[in-house]
mmCIF file of C-alpha atoms in Angstrom:
data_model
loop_
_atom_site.group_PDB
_atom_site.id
_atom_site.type_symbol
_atom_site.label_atom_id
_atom_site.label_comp_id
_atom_site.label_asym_id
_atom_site.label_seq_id
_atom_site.Cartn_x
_atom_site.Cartn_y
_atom_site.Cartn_z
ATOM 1 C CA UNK A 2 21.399 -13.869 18.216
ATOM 2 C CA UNK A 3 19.931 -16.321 15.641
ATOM 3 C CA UNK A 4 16.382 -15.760 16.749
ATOM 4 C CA UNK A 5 17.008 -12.034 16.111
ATOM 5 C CA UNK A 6 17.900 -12.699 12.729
ATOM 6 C CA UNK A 7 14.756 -15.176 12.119
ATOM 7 C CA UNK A 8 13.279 -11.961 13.465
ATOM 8 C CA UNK A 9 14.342 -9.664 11.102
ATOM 9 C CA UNK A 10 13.967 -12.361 7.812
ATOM 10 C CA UNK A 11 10.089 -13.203 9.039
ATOM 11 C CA UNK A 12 9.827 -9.296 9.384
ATOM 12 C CA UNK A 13 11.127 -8.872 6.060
ATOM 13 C CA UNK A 14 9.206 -11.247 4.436
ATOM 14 C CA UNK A 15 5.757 -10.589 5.850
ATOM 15 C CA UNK A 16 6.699 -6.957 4.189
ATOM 16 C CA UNK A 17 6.663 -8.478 0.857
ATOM 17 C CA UNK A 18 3.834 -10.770 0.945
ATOM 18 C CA UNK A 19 1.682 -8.508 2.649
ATOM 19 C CA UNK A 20 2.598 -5.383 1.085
ATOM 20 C CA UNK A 21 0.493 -2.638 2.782
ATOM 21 C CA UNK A 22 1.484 -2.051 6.240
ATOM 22 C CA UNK A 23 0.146 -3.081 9.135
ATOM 23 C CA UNK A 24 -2.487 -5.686 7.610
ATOM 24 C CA UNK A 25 -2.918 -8.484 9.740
ATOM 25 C CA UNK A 26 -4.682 -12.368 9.765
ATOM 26 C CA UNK A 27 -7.822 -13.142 9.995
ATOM 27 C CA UNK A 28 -9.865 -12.297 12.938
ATOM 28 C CA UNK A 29 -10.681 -15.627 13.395
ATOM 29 C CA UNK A 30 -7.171 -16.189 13.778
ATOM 30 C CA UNK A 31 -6.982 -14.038 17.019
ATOM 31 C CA UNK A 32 -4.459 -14.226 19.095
ATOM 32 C CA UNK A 33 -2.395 -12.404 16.482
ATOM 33 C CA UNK A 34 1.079 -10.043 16.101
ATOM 34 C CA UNK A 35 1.892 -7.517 13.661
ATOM 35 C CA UNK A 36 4.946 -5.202 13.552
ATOM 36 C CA UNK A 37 5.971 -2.413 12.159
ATOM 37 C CA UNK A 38 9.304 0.065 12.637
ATOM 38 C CA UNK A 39 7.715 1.739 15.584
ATOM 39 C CA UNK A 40 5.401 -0.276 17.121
ATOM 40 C CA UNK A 41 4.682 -4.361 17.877
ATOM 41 C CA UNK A 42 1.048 -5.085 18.280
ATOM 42 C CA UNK A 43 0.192 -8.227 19.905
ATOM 43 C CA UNK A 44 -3.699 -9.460 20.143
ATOM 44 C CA UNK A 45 -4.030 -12.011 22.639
ATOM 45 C CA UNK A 46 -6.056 -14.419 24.743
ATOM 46 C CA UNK A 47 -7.585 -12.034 28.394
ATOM 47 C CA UNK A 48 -5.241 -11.541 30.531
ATOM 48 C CA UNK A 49 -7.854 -12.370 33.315
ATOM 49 C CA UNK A 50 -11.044 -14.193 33.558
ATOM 50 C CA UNK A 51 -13.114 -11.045 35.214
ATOM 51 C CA UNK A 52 -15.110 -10.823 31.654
ATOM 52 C CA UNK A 53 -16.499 -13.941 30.263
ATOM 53 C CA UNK A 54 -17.164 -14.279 26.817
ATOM 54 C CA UNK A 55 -20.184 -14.730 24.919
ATOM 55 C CA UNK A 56 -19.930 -17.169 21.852
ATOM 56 C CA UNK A 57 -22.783 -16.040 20.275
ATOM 57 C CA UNK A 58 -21.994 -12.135 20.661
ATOM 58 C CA UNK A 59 -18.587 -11.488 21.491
ATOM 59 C CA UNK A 60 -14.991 -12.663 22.122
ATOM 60 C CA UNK A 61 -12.761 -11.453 24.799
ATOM 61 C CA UNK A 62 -8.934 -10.154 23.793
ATOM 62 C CA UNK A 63 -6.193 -8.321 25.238
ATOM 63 C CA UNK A 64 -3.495 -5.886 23.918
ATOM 64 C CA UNK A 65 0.041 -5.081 24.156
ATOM 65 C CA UNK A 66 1.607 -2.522 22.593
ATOM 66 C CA UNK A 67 5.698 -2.172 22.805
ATOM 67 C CA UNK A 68 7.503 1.048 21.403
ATOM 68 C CA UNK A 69 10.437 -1.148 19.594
ATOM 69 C CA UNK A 70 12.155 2.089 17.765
ATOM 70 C CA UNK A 71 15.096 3.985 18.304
ATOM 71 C CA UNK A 72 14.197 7.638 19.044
ATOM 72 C CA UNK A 73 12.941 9.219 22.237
ATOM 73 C CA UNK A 74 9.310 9.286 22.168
ATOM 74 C CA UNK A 75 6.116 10.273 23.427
ATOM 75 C CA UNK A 76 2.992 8.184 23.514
ATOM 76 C CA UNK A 77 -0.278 10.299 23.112
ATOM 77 C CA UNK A 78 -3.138 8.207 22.175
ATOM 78 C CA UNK A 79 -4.154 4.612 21.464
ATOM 79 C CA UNK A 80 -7.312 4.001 19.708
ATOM 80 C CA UNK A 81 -9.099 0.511 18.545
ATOM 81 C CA UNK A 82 -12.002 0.329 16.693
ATOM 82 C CA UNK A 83 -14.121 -2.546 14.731
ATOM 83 C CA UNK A 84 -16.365 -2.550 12.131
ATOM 84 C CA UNK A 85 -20.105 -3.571 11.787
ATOM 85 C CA UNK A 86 -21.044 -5.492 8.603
ATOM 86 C CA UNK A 87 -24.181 -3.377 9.057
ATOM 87 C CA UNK A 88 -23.136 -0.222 8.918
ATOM 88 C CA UNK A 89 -20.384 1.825 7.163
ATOM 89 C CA UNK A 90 -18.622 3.361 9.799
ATOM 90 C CA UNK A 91 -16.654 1.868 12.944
ATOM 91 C CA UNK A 92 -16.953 1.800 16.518
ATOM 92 C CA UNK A 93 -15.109 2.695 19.010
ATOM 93 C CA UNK A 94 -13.719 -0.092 21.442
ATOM 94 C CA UNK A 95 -11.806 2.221 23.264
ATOM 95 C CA UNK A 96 -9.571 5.265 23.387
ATOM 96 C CA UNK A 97 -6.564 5.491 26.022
ATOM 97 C CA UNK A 98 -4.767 9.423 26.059
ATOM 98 C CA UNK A 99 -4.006 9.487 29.975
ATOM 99 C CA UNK A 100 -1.123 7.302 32.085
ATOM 100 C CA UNK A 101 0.642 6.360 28.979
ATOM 101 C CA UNK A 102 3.926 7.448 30.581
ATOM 102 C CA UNK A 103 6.701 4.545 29.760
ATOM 103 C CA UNK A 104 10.246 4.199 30.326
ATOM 104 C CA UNK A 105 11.932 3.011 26.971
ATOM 105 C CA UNK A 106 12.053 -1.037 27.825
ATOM 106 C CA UNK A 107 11.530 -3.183 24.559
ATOM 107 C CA UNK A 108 10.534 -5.934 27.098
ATOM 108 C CA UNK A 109 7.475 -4.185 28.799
ATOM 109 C CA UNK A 110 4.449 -3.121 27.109
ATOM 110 C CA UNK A 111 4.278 0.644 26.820
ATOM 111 C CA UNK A 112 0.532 0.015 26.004
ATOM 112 C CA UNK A 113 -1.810 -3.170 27.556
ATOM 113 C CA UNK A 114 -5.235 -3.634 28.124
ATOM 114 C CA UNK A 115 -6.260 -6.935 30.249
ATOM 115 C CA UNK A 116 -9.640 -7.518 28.242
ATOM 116 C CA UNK A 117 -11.765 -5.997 25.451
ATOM 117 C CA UNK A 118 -14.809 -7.856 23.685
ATOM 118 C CA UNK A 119 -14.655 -8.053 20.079
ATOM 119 C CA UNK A 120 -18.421 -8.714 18.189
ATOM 120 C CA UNK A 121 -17.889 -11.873 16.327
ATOM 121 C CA UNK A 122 -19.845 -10.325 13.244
ATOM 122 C CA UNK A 123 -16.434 -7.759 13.182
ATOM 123 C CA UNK A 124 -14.420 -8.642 10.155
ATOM 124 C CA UNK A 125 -11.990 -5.736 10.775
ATOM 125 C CA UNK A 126 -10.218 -4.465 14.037
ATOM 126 C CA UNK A 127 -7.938 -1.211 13.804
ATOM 127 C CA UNK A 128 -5.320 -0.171 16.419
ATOM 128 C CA UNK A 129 -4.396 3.411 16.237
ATOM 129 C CA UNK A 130 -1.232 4.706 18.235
ATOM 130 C CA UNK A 131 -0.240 8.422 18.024
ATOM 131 C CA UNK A 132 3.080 10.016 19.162
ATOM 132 C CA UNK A 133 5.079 12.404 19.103
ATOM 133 C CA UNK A 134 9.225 12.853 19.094
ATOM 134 C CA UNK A 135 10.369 13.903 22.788
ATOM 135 C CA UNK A 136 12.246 16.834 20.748
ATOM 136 C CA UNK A 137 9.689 18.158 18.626
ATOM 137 C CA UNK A 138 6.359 17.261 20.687
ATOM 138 C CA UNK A 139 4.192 19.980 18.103
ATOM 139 C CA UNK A 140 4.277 17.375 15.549
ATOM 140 C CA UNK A 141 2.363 14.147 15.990
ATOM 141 C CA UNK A 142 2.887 10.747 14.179
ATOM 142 C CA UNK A 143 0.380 8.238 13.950
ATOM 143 C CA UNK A 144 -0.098 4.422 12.917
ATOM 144 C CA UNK A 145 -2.762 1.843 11.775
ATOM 145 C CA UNK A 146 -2.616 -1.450 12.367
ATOM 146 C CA UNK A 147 -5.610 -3.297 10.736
ATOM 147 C CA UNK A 148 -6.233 -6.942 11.494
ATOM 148 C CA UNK A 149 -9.148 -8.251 9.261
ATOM 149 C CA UNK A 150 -10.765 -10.897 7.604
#
């Protein structure tokens, strides 16, 4: 029970020092959490070795994604992107809309993906989950989670 209260005061408190939600460390920080009401993001080391990394170009992560609300949900769409200190607009890492069918299980992902490179020039990565409530699916919510530099 006590490490659901340091839980709840670390989740509380990264609310107040970093006030806009869903802004995250560094990514040279990676592997890196973020929370919100809804949604736990977790940016990790690959889950397997299939895709080596590239030093010089890229970095390899993975994602989890757990549903840790209250209401009976829907999950439609997960989206990351990263930026391109050379351009003004962001690209697509990948978008996931099919087998996101979960049972409600705060320990199991409702979301992962084993491995995704990240360009080391990136300064700015941006997880996008969209859902909808079980009893009203015509109206769609939708989340950013921004980890950046």
């Amino acid at each position: 029970m006590k490490w659901m209260q340091a839980f709840m005061l670390v989740t509380i408190l990264s609310f107040l020092v970093f006030p806009t939600s869903g802004m995250a460390t560094s990514l040279e920080n990676l592997p890196s959490s973020e929370a919100s009401d809804q949604w736990e993001v977790n940016i990790d080391t690959p889950k397997n070795n299939d895709f080596e990394p590239k030093p010089d170009i890229y970095n390899i992560f993975s994602m989890d994604i757990k549903y840790i609300g209250d209401k009976d949900i829907k999950l439609d769409r997960v989206e990351a992107y990263r930026d391109d200190p050379s351009s003004s607009y962001d690209f697509e890492l990948f978008t996931v809309t099919d087998d996101l069918e979960f049972e409600k299980n705060k320990e199991q992902p409702v979301f992962s993906h084993q491995n995704f490179p990240l360009s080391i020039q990136s300064t700015e990565l941006k997880v996008i989950v969209t859902w909808s409530d079980e009893d009203d699916s015509s109206r769609k919510y939708k989340e950013e989670f921004i980890f950046k530099q």
